[in-house]
Amino acid sequence: QVQLVESGGGLVQPGGSLRLSCAASGSIFEINAMGWYRQAPGKQRELVAYISSGGSTNYADSVKGRFTISRDNAKNTVYLQMNSLKREDTAVYYCTADVHTYDSRYAGDYWGQGTQVTVSS
C-alpha cells in the first residue's frame, strides 16, 4: 500500500506564490519519477511538471520560468514551487509517483487526492 498526500494549496492573489508538497508513504522500496498534474473546471487533466529519480525535469510550456519542481528522496517528497501565479493556474493539483513497492516485482503509478489552488483577487 502506497499513499500520496498533497498539501500547500489555497487562495492566493495574482502574482503571488505557493509551494505544494506531496509526501509518499507505505511499503516503498524505490520511487522513480514523480510529477504534478492539474485539472481546471471543464478542462482535461494536464501535466504540469515531472522529475526523474536522477533529477531531470520537464515542464509544461505554460509554467516554464514560473514553476519549479524538486524532490527530497530521503523524505519521499516532491515539491512544486509556484511563482508569478496567474488566474489561469487555478485548478486542482495532483501529484503522482512511479513507485516500486517491497511486495511487487514491478513499479506502478500512484496518485494523490488533489489540492485546490485558487488564484483570485
PDB file of C-alpha atoms in Angstrom:
ATOM      1  CA  GLN A   1       0.000   0.000   0.000  1.00  0.00           C
ATOM      2  CA  VAL A   2       1.265   3.455  -1.010  1.00  0.00           C
ATOM      3  CA  GLN A   3      -0.318   6.765  -0.105  1.00  0.00           C
ATOM      4  CA  LEU A   4       0.442  10.193  -1.568  1.00  0.00           C
ATOM      5  CA  VAL A   5      -0.746  13.225   0.389  1.00  0.00           C
ATOM      6  CA  GLU A   6      -0.626  16.732  -1.070  1.00  0.00           C
ATOM      7  CA  SER A   7      -0.520  19.922   0.961  1.00  0.00           C
ATOM      8  CA  GLY A   8       0.084  23.639   0.474  1.00  0.00           C
ATOM      9  CA  GLY A   9      -2.830  24.605  -1.721  1.00  0.00           C
ATOM     10  CA  GLY A  10      -5.037  27.577  -1.028  1.00  0.00           C
ATOM     11  CA  LEU A  11      -6.132  31.022  -2.159  1.00  0.00           C
ATOM     12  CA  VAL A  12      -3.545  33.457  -3.497  1.00  0.00           C
ATOM     13  CA  GLN A  13      -3.649  36.755  -5.382  1.00  0.00           C
ATOM     14  CA  PRO A  14      -2.368  37.046  -8.962  1.00  0.00           C
ATOM     15  CA  GLY A  15       1.398  37.461  -8.918  1.00  0.00           C
ATOM     16  CA  GLY A  16       1.703  35.603  -5.644  1.00  0.00           C
ATOM     17  CA  SER A  17       3.384  32.329  -4.784  1.00  0.00           C
ATOM     18  CA  LEU A  18       2.519  28.949  -3.324  1.00  0.00           C
ATOM     19  CA  ARG A  19       4.566  25.876  -2.547  1.00  0.00           C
ATOM     20  CA  LEU A  20       2.919  22.480  -2.886  1.00  0.00           C
ATOM     21  CA  SER A  21       4.242  19.374  -1.167  1.00  0.00           C
ATOM     22  CA  CYS A  22       3.460  15.713  -1.721  1.00  0.00           C
ATOM     23  CA  ALA A  23       4.706  13.069   0.686  1.00  0.00           C
ATOM     24  CA  ALA A  24       4.647   9.383  -0.189  1.00  0.00           C
ATOM     25  CA  SER A  25       4.353   6.720   2.491  1.00  0.00           C
ATOM     26  CA  GLY A  26       3.821   2.986   2.724  1.00  0.00           C
ATOM     27  CA  SER A  27       5.671  -0.088   1.537  1.00  0.00           C
ATOM     28  CA  ILE A  28       8.113   1.845  -0.624  1.00  0.00           C
ATOM     29  CA  PHE A  29      11.251   0.247  -1.940  1.00  0.00           C
ATOM     30  CA  GLU A  30      12.084   2.871  -4.521  1.00  0.00           C
ATOM     31  CA  ILE A  31      10.423   5.861  -6.165  1.00  0.00           C
ATOM     32  CA  ASN A  32      11.244   6.524  -9.784  1.00  0.00           C
ATOM     33  CA  ALA A  33       9.728   9.576 -11.488  1.00  0.00           C
ATOM     34  CA  MET A  34       7.428  11.969  -9.615  1.00  0.00           C
ATOM     35  CA  GLY A  35       5.237  14.654 -11.078  1.00  0.00           C
ATOM     36  CA  TRP A  36       2.408  17.136 -10.815  1.00  0.00           C
ATOM     37  CA  TYR A  37      -0.762  17.325 -12.883  1.00  0.00           C
ATOM     38  CA  ARG A  38      -3.620  19.790 -12.690  1.00  0.00           C
ATOM     39  CA  GLN A  39      -7.245  19.917 -13.760  1.00  0.00           C
ATOM     40  CA  ALA A  40      -9.302  23.078 -14.098  1.00  0.00           C
ATOM     41  CA  PRO A  41     -13.126  23.038 -14.255  1.00  0.00           C
ATOM     42  CA  GLY A  42     -14.305  21.874 -17.667  1.00  0.00           C
ATOM     43  CA  LYS A  43     -10.793  21.061 -18.838  1.00  0.00           C
ATOM     44  CA  GLN A  44      -8.799  17.880 -19.249  1.00  0.00           C
ATOM     45  CA  ARG A  45      -6.126  16.949 -16.739  1.00  0.00           C
ATOM     46  CA  GLU A  46      -2.720  18.147 -17.927  1.00  0.00           C
ATOM     47  CA  LEU A  47       0.877  17.501 -16.979  1.00  0.00           C
ATOM     48  CA  VAL A  48       2.471  20.435 -15.165  1.00  0.00           C
ATOM     49  CA  ALA A  49       5.941  19.106 -14.380  1.00  0.00           C
ATOM     50  CA  TYR A  50       7.822  15.938 -13.607  1.00  0.00           C
ATOM     51  CA  ILE A  51      11.190  14.986 -12.196  1.00  0.00           C
ATOM     52  CA  SER A  52      13.140  11.775 -12.621  1.00  0.00           C
ATOM     53  CA  SER A  53      14.946   9.888  -9.877  1.00  0.00           C
ATOM     54  CA  GLY A  54      18.162  11.457 -11.156  1.00  0.00           C
ATOM     55  CA  GLY A  55      16.777  14.986 -11.019  1.00  0.00           C
ATOM     56  CA  SER A  56      15.973  15.606 -14.675  1.00  0.00           C
ATOM     57  CA  THR A  57      12.946  17.876 -15.031  1.00  0.00           C
ATOM     58  CA  ASN A  58      10.358  18.800 -17.616  1.00  0.00           C
ATOM     59  CA  TYR A  59       7.659  21.487 -17.584  1.00  0.00           C
ATOM     60  CA  ALA A  60       4.557  22.410 -19.488  1.00  0.00           C
ATOM     61  CA  ASP A  61       5.130  25.463 -21.687  1.00  0.00           C
ATOM     62  CA  SER A  62       2.507  27.398 -19.736  1.00  0.00           C
ATOM     63  CA  VAL A  63       4.503  27.225 -16.485  1.00  0.00           C
ATOM     64  CA  LYS A  64       8.107  27.388 -17.681  1.00  0.00           C
ATOM     65  CA  GLY A  65      10.054  30.072 -15.872  1.00  0.00           C
ATOM     66  CA  ARG A  66       7.431  30.341 -13.130  1.00  0.00           C
ATOM     67  CA  PHE A  67       7.209  26.876 -11.544  1.00  0.00           C
ATOM     68  CA  THR A  68      10.000  24.713 -10.150  1.00  0.00           C
ATOM     69  CA  ILE A  69       9.710  21.028  -9.296  1.00  0.00           C
ATOM     70  CA  SER A  70      12.094  19.411  -6.819  1.00  0.00           C
ATOM     71  CA  ARG A  71      12.292  16.321  -4.635  1.00  0.00           C
ATOM     72  CA  ASP A  72      13.751  15.121  -1.371  1.00  0.00           C
ATOM     73  CA  ASN A  73      14.454  11.425  -1.765  1.00  0.00           C
ATOM     74  CA  ALA A  74      15.192  10.926   1.939  1.00  0.00           C
ATOM     75  CA  LYS A  75      11.667  12.146   2.740  1.00  0.00           C
ATOM     76  CA  ASN A  76       9.928  10.585  -0.290  1.00  0.00           C
ATOM     77  CA  THR A  77       8.567  14.026  -1.044  1.00  0.00           C
ATOM     78  CA  VAL A  78       8.119  16.093  -4.198  1.00  0.00           C
ATOM     79  CA  TYR A  79       7.564  19.852  -4.219  1.00  0.00           C
ATOM     80  CA  LEU A  80       6.177  22.373  -6.661  1.00  0.00           C
ATOM     81  CA  GLN A  81       7.198  25.989  -6.120  1.00  0.00           C
ATOM     82  CA  MET A  82       4.743  28.211  -7.983  1.00  0.00           C
ATOM     83  CA  ASN A  83       5.657  31.859  -8.541  1.00  0.00           C
ATOM     84  CA  SER A  84       4.037  34.673 -10.521  1.00  0.00           C
ATOM     85  CA  LEU A  85       0.718  32.887 -10.330  1.00  0.00           C
ATOM     86  CA  LYS A  86      -1.984  33.701 -12.851  1.00  0.00           C
ATOM     87  CA  ARG A  87      -5.748  33.232 -12.726  1.00  0.00           C
ATOM     88  CA  GLU A  88      -5.424  30.516 -15.345  1.00  0.00           C
ATOM     89  CA  ASP A  89      -3.329  28.487 -12.887  1.00  0.00           C
ATOM     90  CA  THR A  90      -6.479  27.887 -10.843  1.00  0.00           C
ATOM     91  CA  ALA A  91      -7.043  24.131 -10.701  1.00  0.00           C
ATOM     92  CA  VAL A  92      -6.909  21.052  -8.549  1.00  0.00           C
ATOM     93  CA  TYR A  93      -3.302  19.910  -8.453  1.00  0.00           C
ATOM     94  CA  TYR A  94      -2.489  16.205  -8.211  1.00  0.00           C
ATOM     95  CA  CYS A  95       0.845  14.592  -7.509  1.00  0.00           C
ATOM     96  CA  THR A  96       1.851  11.258  -8.946  1.00  0.00           C
ATOM     97  CA  ALA A  97       4.725   8.863  -8.420  1.00  0.00           C
ATOM     98  CA  ASP A  98       6.082   5.743 -10.073  1.00  0.00           C
ATOM     99  CA  VAL A  99       6.698   3.513  -7.048  1.00  0.00           C
ATOM    100  CA  HIS A 100       8.370   0.131  -6.671  1.00  0.00           C
ATOM    101  CA  THR A 101       6.972  -1.479  -3.509  1.00  0.00           C
ATOM    102  CA  TYR A 102       8.575  -4.215  -1.423  1.00  0.00           C
ATOM    103  CA  ASP A 103       5.849  -6.729  -2.295  1.00  0.00           C
ATOM    104  CA  SER A 104       5.792  -6.218  -6.059  1.00  0.00           C
ATOM    105  CA  ARG A 105       8.233  -7.091  -8.786  1.00  0.00           C
ATOM    106  CA  TYR A 106       7.285  -4.069 -10.865  1.00  0.00           C
ATOM    107  CA  ALA A 107       6.765  -0.379 -10.240  1.00  0.00           C
ATOM    108  CA  GLY A 108       3.386   1.249 -10.719  1.00  0.00           C
ATOM    109  CA  ASP A 109       1.753   4.669 -10.762  1.00  0.00           C
ATOM    110  CA  TYR A 110       0.121   6.124  -7.648  1.00  0.00           C
ATOM    111  CA  TRP A 111      -1.890   9.332  -7.267  1.00  0.00           C
ATOM    112  CA  GLY A 112      -2.710  11.786  -4.530  1.00  0.00           C
ATOM    113  CA  GLN A 113      -6.247  13.014  -3.941  1.00  0.00           C
ATOM    114  CA  GLY A 114      -5.508  16.566  -5.039  1.00  0.00           C
ATOM    115  CA  THR A 115      -5.183  20.013  -3.511  1.00  0.00           C
ATOM    116  CA  GLN A 116      -7.080  23.116  -4.648  1.00  0.00           C
ATOM    117  CA  VAL A 117      -5.149  26.139  -5.883  1.00  0.00           C
ATOM    118  CA  THR A 118      -7.222  29.269  -6.474  1.00  0.00           C
ATOM    119  CA  VAL A 119      -5.668  32.426  -7.922  1.00  0.00           C
ATOM    120  CA  SER A 120      -8.017  35.369  -7.488  1.00  0.00           C
ATOM    121  CA  SER A 121      -8.030  38.992  -6.401  1.00  0.00           C
TER     122      SER A 121
END
